[in-house]
PDB file of C-alpha atoms and ligand atoms in Angstrom:
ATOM      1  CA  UNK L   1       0.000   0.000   0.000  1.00 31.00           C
ATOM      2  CA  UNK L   2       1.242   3.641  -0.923  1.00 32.00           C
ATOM      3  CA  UNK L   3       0.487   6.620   1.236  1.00 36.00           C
ATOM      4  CA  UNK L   4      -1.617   9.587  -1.254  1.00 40.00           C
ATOM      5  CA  UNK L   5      -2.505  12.575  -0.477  1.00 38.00           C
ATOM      6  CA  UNK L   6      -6.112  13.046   1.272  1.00 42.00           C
ATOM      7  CA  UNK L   7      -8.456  13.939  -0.672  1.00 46.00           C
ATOM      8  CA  UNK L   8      -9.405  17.272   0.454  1.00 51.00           C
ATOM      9  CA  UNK L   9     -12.087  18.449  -1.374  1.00 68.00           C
ATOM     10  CA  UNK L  10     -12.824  15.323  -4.273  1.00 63.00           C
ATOM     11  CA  UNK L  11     -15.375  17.097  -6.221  1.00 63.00           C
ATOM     12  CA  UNK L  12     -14.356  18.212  -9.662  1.00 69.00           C
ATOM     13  CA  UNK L  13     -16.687  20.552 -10.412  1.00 72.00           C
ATOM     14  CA  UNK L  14     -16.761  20.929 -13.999  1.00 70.00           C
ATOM     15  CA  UNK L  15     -16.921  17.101 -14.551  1.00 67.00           C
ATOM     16  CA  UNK L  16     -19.974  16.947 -11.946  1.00 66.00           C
ATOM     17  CA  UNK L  17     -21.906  19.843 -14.312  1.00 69.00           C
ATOM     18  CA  UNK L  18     -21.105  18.059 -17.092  1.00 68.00           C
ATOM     19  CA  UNK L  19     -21.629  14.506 -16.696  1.00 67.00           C
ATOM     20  CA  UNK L  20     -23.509  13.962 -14.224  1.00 70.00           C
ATOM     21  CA  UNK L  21     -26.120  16.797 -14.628  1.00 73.00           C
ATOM     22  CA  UNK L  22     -28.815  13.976 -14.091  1.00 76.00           C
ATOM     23  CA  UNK L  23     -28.653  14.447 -10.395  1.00 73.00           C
ATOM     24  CA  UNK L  24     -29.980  17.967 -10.368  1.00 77.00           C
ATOM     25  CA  UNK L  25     -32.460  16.979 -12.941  1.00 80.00           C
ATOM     26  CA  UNK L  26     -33.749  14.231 -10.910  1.00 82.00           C
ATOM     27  CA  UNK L  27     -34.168  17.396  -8.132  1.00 83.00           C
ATOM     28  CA  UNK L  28     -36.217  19.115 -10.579  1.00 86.00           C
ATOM     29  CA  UNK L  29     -38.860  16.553  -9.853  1.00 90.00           C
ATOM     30  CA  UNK L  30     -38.110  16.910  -5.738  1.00 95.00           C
ATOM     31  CA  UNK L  31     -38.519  20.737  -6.504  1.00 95.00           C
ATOM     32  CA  UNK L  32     -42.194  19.989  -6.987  1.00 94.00           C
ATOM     33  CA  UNK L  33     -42.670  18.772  -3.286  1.00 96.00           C
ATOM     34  CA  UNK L  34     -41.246  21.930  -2.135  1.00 97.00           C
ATOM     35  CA  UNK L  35     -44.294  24.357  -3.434  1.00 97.00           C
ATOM     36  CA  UNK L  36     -42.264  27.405  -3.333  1.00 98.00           C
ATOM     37  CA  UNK L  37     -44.501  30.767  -2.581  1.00 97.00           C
ATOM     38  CA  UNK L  38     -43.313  33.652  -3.679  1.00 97.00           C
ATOM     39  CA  UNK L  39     -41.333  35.650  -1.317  1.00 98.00           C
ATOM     40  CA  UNK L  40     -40.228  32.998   0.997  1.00 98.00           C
ATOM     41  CA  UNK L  41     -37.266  32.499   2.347  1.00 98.00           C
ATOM     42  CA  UNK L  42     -35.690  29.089   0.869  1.00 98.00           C
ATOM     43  CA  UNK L  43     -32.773  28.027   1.477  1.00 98.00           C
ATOM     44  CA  UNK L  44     -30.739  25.001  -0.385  1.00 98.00           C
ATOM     45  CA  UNK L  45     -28.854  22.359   1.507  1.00 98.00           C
ATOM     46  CA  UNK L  46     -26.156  21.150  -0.886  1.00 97.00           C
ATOM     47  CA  UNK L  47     -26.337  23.449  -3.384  1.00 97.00           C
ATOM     48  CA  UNK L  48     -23.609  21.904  -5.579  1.00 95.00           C
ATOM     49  CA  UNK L  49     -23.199  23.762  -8.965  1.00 95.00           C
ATOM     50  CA  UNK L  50     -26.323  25.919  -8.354  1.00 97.00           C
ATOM     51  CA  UNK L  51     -29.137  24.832 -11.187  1.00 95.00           C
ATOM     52  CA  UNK L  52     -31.736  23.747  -8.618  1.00 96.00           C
ATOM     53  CA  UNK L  53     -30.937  27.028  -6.123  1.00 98.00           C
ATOM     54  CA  UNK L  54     -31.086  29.125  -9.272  1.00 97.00           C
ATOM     55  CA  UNK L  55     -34.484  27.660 -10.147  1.00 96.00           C
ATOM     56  CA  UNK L  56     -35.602  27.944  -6.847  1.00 97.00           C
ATOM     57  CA  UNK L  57     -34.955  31.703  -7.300  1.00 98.00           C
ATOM     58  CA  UNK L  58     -37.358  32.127 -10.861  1.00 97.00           C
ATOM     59  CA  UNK L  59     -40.419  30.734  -8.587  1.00 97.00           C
ATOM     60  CA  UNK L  60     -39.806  33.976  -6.829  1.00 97.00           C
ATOM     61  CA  UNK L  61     -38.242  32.943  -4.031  1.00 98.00           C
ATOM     62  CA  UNK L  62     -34.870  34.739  -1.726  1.00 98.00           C
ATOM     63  CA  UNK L  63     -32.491  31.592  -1.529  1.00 98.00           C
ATOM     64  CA  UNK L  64     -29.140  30.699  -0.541  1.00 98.00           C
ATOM     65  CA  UNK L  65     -27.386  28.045  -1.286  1.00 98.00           C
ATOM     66  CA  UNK L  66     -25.415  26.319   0.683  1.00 98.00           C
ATOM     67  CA  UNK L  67     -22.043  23.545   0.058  1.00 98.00           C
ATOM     68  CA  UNK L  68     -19.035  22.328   2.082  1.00 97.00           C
ATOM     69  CA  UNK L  69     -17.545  21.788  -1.290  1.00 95.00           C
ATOM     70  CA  UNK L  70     -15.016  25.104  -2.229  1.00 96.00           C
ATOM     71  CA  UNK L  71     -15.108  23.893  -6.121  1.00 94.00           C
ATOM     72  CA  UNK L  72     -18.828  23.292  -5.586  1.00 95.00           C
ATOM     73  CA  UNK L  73     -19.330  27.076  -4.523  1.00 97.00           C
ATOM     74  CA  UNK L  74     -16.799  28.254  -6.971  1.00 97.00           C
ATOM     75  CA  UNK L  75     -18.577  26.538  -9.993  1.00 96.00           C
ATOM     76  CA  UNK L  76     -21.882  27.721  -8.689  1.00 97.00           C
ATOM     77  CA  UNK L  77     -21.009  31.310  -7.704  1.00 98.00           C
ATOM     78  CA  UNK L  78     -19.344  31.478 -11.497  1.00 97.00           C
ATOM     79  CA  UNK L  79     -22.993  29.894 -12.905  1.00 97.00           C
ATOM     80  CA  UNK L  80     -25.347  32.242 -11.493  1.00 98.00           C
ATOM     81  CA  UNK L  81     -23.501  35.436 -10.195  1.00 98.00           C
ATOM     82  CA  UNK L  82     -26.231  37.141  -8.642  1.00 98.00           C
ATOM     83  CA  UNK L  83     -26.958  34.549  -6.144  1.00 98.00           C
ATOM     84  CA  UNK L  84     -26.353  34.255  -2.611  1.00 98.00           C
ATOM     85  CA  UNK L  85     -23.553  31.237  -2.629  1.00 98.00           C
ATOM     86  CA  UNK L  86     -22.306  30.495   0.926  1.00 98.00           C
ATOM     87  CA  UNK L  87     -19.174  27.733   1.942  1.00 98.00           C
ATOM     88  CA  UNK L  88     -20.085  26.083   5.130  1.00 98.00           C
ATOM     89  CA  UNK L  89     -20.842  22.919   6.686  1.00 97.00           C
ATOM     90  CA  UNK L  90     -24.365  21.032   6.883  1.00 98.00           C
ATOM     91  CA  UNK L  91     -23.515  20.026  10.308  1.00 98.00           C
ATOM     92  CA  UNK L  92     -22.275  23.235  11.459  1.00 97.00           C
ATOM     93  CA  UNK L  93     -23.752  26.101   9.632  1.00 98.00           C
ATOM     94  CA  UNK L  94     -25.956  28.911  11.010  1.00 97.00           C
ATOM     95  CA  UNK L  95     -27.915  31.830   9.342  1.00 98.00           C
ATOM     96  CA  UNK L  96     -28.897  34.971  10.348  1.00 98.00           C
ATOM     97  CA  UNK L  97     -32.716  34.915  10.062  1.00 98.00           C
ATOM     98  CA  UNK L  98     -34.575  31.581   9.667  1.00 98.00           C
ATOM     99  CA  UNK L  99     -36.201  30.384   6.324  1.00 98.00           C
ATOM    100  CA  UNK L 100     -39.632  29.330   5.575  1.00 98.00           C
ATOM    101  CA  UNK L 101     -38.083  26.092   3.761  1.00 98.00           C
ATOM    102  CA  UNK L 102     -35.196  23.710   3.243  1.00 98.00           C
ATOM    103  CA  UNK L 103     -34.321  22.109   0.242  1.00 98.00           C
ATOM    104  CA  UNK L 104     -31.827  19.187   0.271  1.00 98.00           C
ATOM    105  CA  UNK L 105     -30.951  17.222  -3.176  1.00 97.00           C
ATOM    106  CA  UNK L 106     -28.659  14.287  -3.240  1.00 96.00           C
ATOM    107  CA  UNK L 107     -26.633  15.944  -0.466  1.00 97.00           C
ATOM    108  CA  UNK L 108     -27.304  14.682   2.835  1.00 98.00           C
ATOM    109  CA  UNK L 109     -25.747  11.141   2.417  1.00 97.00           C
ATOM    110  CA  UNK L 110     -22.501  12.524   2.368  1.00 96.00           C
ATOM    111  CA  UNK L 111     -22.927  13.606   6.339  1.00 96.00           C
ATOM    112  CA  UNK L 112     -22.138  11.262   8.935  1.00 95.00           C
ATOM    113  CA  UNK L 113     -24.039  12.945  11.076  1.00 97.00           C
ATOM    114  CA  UNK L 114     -27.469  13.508  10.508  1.00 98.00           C
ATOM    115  CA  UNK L 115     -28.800  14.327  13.757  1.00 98.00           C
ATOM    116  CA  UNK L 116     -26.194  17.244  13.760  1.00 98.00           C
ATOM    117  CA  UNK L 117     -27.543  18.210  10.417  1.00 98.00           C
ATOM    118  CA  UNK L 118     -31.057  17.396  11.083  1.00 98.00           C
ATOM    119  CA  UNK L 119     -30.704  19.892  14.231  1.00 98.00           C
ATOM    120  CA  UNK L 120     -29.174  22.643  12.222  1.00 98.00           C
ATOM    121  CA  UNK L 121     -32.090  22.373   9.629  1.00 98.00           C
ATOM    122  CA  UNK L 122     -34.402  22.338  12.586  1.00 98.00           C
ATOM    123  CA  UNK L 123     -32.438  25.688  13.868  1.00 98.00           C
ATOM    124  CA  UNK L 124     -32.462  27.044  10.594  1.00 98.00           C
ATOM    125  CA  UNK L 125     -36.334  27.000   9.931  1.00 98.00           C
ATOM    126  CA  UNK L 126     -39.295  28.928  11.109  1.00 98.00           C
ATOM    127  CA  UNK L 127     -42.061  27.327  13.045  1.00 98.00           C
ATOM    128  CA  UNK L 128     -44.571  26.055  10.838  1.00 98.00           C
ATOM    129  CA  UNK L 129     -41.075  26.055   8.528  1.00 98.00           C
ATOM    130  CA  UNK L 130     -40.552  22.729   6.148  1.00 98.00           C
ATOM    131  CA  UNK L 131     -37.661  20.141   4.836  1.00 98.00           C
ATOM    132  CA  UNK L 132     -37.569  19.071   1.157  1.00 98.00           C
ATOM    133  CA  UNK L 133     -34.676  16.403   1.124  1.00 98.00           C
ATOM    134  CA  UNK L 134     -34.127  13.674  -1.038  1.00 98.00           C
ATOM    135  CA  UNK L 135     -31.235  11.426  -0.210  1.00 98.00           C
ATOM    136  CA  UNK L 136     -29.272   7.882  -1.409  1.00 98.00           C
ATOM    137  CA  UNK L 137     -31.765   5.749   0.806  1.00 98.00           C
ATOM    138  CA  UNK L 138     -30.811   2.043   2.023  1.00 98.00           C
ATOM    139  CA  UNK L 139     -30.031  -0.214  -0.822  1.00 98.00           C
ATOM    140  CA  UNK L 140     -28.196   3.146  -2.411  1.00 98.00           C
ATOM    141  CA  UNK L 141     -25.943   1.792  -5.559  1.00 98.00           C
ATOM    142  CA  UNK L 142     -25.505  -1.735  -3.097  1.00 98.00           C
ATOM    143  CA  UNK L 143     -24.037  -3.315  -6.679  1.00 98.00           C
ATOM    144  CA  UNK L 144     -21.545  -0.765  -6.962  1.00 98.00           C
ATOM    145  CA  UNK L 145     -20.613  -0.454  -3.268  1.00 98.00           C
ATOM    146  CA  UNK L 146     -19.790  -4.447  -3.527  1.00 98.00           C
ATOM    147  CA  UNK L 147     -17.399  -4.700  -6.128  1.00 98.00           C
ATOM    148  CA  UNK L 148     -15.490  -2.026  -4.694  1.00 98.00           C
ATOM    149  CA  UNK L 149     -15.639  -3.416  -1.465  1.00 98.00           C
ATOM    150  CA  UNK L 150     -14.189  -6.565  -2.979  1.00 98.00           C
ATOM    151  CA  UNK L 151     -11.458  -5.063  -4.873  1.00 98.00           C
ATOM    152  CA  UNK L 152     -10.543  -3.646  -2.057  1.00 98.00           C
ATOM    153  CA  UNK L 153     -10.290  -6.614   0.302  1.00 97.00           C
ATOM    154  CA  UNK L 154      -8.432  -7.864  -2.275  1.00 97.00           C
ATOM    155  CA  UNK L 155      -6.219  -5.300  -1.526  1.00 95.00           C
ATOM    156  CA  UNK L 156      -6.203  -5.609   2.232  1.00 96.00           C
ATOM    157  CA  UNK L 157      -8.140  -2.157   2.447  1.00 96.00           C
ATOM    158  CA  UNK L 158     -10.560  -2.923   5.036  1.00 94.00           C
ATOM    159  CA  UNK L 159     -12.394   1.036   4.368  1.00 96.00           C
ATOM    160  CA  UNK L 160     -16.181   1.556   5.481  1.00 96.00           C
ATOM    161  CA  UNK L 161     -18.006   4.016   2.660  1.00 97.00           C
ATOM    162  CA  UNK L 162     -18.699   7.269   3.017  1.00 96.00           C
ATOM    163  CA  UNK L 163     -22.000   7.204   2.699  1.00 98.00           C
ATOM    164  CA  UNK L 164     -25.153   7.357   5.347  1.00 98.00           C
ATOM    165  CA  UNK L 165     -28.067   5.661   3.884  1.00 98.00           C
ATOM    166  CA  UNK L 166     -31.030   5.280   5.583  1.00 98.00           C
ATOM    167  CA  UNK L 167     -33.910   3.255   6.035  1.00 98.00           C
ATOM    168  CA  UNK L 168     -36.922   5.003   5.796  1.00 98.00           C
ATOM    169  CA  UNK L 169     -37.781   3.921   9.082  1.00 98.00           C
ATOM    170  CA  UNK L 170     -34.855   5.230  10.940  1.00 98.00           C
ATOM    171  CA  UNK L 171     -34.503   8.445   9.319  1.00 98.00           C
ATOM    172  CA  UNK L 172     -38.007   9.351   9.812  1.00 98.00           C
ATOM    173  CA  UNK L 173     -37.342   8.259  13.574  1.00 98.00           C
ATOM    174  CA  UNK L 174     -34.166  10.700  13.750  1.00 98.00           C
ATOM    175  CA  UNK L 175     -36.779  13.992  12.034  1.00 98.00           C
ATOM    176  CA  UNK L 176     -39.470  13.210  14.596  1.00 98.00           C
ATOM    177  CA  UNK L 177     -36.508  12.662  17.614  1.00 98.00           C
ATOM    178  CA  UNK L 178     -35.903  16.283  16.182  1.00 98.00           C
ATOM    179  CA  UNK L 179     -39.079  17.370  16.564  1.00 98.00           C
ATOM    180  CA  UNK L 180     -40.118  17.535  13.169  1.00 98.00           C
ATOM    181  CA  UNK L 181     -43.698  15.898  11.973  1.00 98.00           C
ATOM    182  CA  UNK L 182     -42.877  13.756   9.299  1.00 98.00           C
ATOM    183  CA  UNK L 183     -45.902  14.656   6.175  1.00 98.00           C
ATOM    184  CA  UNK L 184     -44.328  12.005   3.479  1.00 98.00           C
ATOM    185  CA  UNK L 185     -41.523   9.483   3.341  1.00 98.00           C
ATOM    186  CA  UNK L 186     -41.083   7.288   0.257  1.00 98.00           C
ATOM    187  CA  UNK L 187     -38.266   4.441  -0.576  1.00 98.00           C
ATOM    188  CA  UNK L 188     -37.825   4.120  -4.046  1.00 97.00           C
ATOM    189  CA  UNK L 189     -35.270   2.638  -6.288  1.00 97.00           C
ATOM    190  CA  UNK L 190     -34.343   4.603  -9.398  1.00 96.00           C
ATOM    191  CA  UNK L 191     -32.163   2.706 -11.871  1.00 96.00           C
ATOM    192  CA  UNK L 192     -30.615   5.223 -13.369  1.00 95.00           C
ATOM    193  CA  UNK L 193     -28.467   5.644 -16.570  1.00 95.00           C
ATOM    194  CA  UNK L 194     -24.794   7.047 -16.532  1.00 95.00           C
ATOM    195  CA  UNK L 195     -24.074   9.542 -19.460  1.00 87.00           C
ATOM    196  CA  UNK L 196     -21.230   8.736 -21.869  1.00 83.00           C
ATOM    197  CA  UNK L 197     -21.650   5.242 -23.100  1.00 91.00           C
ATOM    198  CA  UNK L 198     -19.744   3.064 -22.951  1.00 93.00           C
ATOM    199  CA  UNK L 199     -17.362   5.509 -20.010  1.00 95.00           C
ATOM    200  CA  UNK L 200     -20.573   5.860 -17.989  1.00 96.00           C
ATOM    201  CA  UNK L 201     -19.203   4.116 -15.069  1.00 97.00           C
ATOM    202  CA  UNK L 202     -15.791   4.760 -15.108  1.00 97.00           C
ATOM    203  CA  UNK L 203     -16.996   8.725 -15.364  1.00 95.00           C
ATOM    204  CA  UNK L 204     -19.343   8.023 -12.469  1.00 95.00           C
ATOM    205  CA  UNK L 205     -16.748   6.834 -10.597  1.00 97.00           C
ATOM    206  CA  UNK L 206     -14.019   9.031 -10.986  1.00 95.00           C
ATOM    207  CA  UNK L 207     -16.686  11.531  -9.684  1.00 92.00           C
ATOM    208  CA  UNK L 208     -17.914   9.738  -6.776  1.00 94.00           C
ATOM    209  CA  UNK L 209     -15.765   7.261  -5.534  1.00 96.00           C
ATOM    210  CA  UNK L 210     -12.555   9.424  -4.354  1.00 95.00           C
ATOM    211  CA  UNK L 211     -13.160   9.785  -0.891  1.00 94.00           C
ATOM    212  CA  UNK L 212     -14.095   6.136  -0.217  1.00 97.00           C
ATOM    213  CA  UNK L 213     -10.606   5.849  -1.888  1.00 97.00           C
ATOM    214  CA  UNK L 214      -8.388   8.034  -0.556  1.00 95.00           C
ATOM    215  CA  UNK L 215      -5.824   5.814   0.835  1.00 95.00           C
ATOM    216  CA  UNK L 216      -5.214   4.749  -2.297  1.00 97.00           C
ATOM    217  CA  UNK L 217      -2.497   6.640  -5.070  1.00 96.00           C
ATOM    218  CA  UNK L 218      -4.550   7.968  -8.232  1.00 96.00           C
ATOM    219  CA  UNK L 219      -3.349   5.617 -10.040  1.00 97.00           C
ATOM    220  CA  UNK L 220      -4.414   2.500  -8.243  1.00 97.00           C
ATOM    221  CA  UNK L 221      -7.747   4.259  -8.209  1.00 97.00           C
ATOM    222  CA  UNK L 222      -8.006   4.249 -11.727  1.00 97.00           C
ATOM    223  CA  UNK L 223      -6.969   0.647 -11.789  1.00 97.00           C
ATOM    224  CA  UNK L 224      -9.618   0.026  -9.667  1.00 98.00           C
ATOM    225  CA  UNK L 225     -12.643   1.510 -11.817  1.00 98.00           C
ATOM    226  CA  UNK L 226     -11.351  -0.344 -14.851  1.00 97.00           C
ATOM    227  CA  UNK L 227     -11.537  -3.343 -12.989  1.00 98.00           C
ATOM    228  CA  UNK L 228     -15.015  -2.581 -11.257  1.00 98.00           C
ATOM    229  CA  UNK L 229     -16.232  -1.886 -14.524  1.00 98.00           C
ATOM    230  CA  UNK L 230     -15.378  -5.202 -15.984  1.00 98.00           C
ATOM    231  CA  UNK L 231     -17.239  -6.938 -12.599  1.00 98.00           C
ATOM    232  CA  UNK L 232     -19.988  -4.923 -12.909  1.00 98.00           C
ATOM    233  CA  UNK L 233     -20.494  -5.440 -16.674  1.00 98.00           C
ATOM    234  CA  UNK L 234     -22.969  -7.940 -16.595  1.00 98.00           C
ATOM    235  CA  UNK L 235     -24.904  -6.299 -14.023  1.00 97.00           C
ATOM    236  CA  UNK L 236     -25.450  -2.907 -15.247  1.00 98.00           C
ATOM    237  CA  UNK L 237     -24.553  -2.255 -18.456  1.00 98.00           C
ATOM    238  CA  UNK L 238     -27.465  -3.073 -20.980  1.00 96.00           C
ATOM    239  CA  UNK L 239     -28.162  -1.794 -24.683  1.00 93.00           C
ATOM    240  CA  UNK L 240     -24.561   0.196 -24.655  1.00 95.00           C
ATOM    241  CA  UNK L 241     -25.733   2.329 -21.333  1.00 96.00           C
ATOM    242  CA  UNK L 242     -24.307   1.590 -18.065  1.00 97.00           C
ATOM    243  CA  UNK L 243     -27.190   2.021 -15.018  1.00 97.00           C
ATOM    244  CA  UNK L 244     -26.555   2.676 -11.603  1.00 97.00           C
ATOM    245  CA  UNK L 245     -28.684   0.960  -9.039  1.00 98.00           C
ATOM    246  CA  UNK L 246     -29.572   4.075  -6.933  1.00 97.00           C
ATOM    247  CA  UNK L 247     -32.221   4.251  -4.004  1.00 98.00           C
ATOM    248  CA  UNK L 248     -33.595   7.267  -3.294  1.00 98.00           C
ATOM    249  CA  UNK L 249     -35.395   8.186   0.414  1.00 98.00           C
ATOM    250  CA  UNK L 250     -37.707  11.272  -0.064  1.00 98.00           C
ATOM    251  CA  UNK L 251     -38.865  13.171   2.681  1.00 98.00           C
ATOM    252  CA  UNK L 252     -41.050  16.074   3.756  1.00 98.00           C
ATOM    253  CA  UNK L 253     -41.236  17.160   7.139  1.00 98.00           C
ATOM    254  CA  UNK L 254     -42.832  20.465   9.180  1.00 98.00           C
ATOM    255  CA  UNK L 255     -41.115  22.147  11.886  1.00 98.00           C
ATOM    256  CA  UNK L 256     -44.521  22.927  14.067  1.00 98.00           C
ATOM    257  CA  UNK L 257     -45.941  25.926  14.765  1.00 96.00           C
ATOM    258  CA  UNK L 258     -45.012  25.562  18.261  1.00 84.00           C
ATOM    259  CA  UNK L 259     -43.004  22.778  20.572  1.00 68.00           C
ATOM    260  CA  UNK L 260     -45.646  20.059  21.719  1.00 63.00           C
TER     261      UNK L 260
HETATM  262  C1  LIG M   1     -26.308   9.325  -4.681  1.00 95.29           C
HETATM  263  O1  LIG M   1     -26.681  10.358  -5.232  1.00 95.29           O
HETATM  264  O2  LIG M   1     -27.073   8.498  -4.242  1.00 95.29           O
HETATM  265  C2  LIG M   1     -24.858   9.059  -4.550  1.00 95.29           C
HETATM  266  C3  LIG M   1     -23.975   9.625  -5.397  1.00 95.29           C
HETATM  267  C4  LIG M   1     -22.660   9.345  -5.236  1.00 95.29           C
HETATM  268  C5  LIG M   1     -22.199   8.524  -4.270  1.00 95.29           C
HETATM  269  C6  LIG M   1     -23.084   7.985  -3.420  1.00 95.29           C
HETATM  270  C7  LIG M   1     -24.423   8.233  -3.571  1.00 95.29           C
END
């Protein structure tokens, strides 16, 4: 085993907009749940590039956007100038006036602490205030997760993932421990196809996979994909299109008008 670098901050930016734009289009959909009023106060939990905050802003609403990624906020500050980009940390942010709602795509599996997040949402919103989050539920890309698992016991890398996914049972538990009132909560599995052919995977995971891999030199990483790729062919990679076997856990949730 070689000692790398850590990886710092593993999202390239540019690569995310590009290739993988199907996440915030997936969010469009989420967006729907959300309702925005005119006016409100909104503010957007993992902002990423921007595209969802910035269409959170044409339904009339004041919105931040919020990422722990610098690229993240670079790329999205450099998208849509006029908006109100900030760098912080789910688990550790604060504003200075709540919001009437928070909106949360494909972000909050990459915090391995919910509760601390969970409680800074709570913080964040008015009473009567809502959550919007949609998140890599349990079951999240469990094909892809195992072949890198195994290449890496091959290796004698005994690494956990990064990820928190979540039953919907015990993350509805953790928003009413909160004090939230949970108003929907869905499980779903989304099969999802990868952009760029045949390089769908290896693109995907050049994206996502770094942090699970840090341990490992860039080079063994790409090793790694190659070979995941040829595991995984059989699985998901159908009609020239590779699919990725995501689970999604959607949630809406009030912060009540006052503490019961
Ligand atoms: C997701 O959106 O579910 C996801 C993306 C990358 C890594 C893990 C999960």
């Amino acid at each position: 085993m070689s000692a790398a670098p850590p990886v710092r901050d593993p999202w390239n930016a540019s690569l995310y907009q590009n290739q993988h734009a199907f996440v915030w289009e997936y969010g469009q959909d989420l967006l729907s749940l959300l309702q925005v009023k005119a006016g409100e106060r909104i503010l957007d939990l993992g902002c990423g590039a921007g595209q969802l905050t910035e269409l959170i802003r044409r339904q009339g609403a004041e919105v931040i956007g919020l990422d722990s990624s610098p690229q993240m906020i670079a790329q999205a500050r450099d998208n849509f100038p006029a908006l109100d980009f900030r760098l912080a940390d789910a688990t550790a942010f604060t504003l200075e006036a709540p919001v009437d709602g928070v909106f949360s795509n494909a972000a909050l599996h990459w915090i391995q602490q919910p509760e601390a997040a969970l409680e800074r949402v709570y913080q964040a919103l008015k009473p009567g205030g809502r959550l919007v989050a949609e998140l890599g539920g349990k079951g999240n890309i469990q094909t892809i997760r195992r072949a890198l698992a195994a290449l890496l016991a091959k290796r004698h890398y005994d690494l956990p993932h990064p990820w928190y996914f979540p039953s919907l049972g015990e993350y509805t538990f953790l928003l009413e421990q909160k004090g939230f009132r949970v108003t929907y909560a869905i499980l779903f599995e989304r099969p999802t196809p990868l952009e760029q052919g045949e390089r769908g995977l290896f693109n995907w995971l050049t994206q996502f996979a770094p942090v699970w891999l840090a341990p490992l030199t860039p080079a063994e990483r790409e090793q790694l994909y190659w070979q995941a790729t040829e595991i995984l062919r059989p699985q998901l990679y159908r009609g020239g299109i590779w699919w990725a076997d995501y689970c999604r856990l959607r949630v809406s949730a009030l912060k009540p008008e006052s503490e019961s």
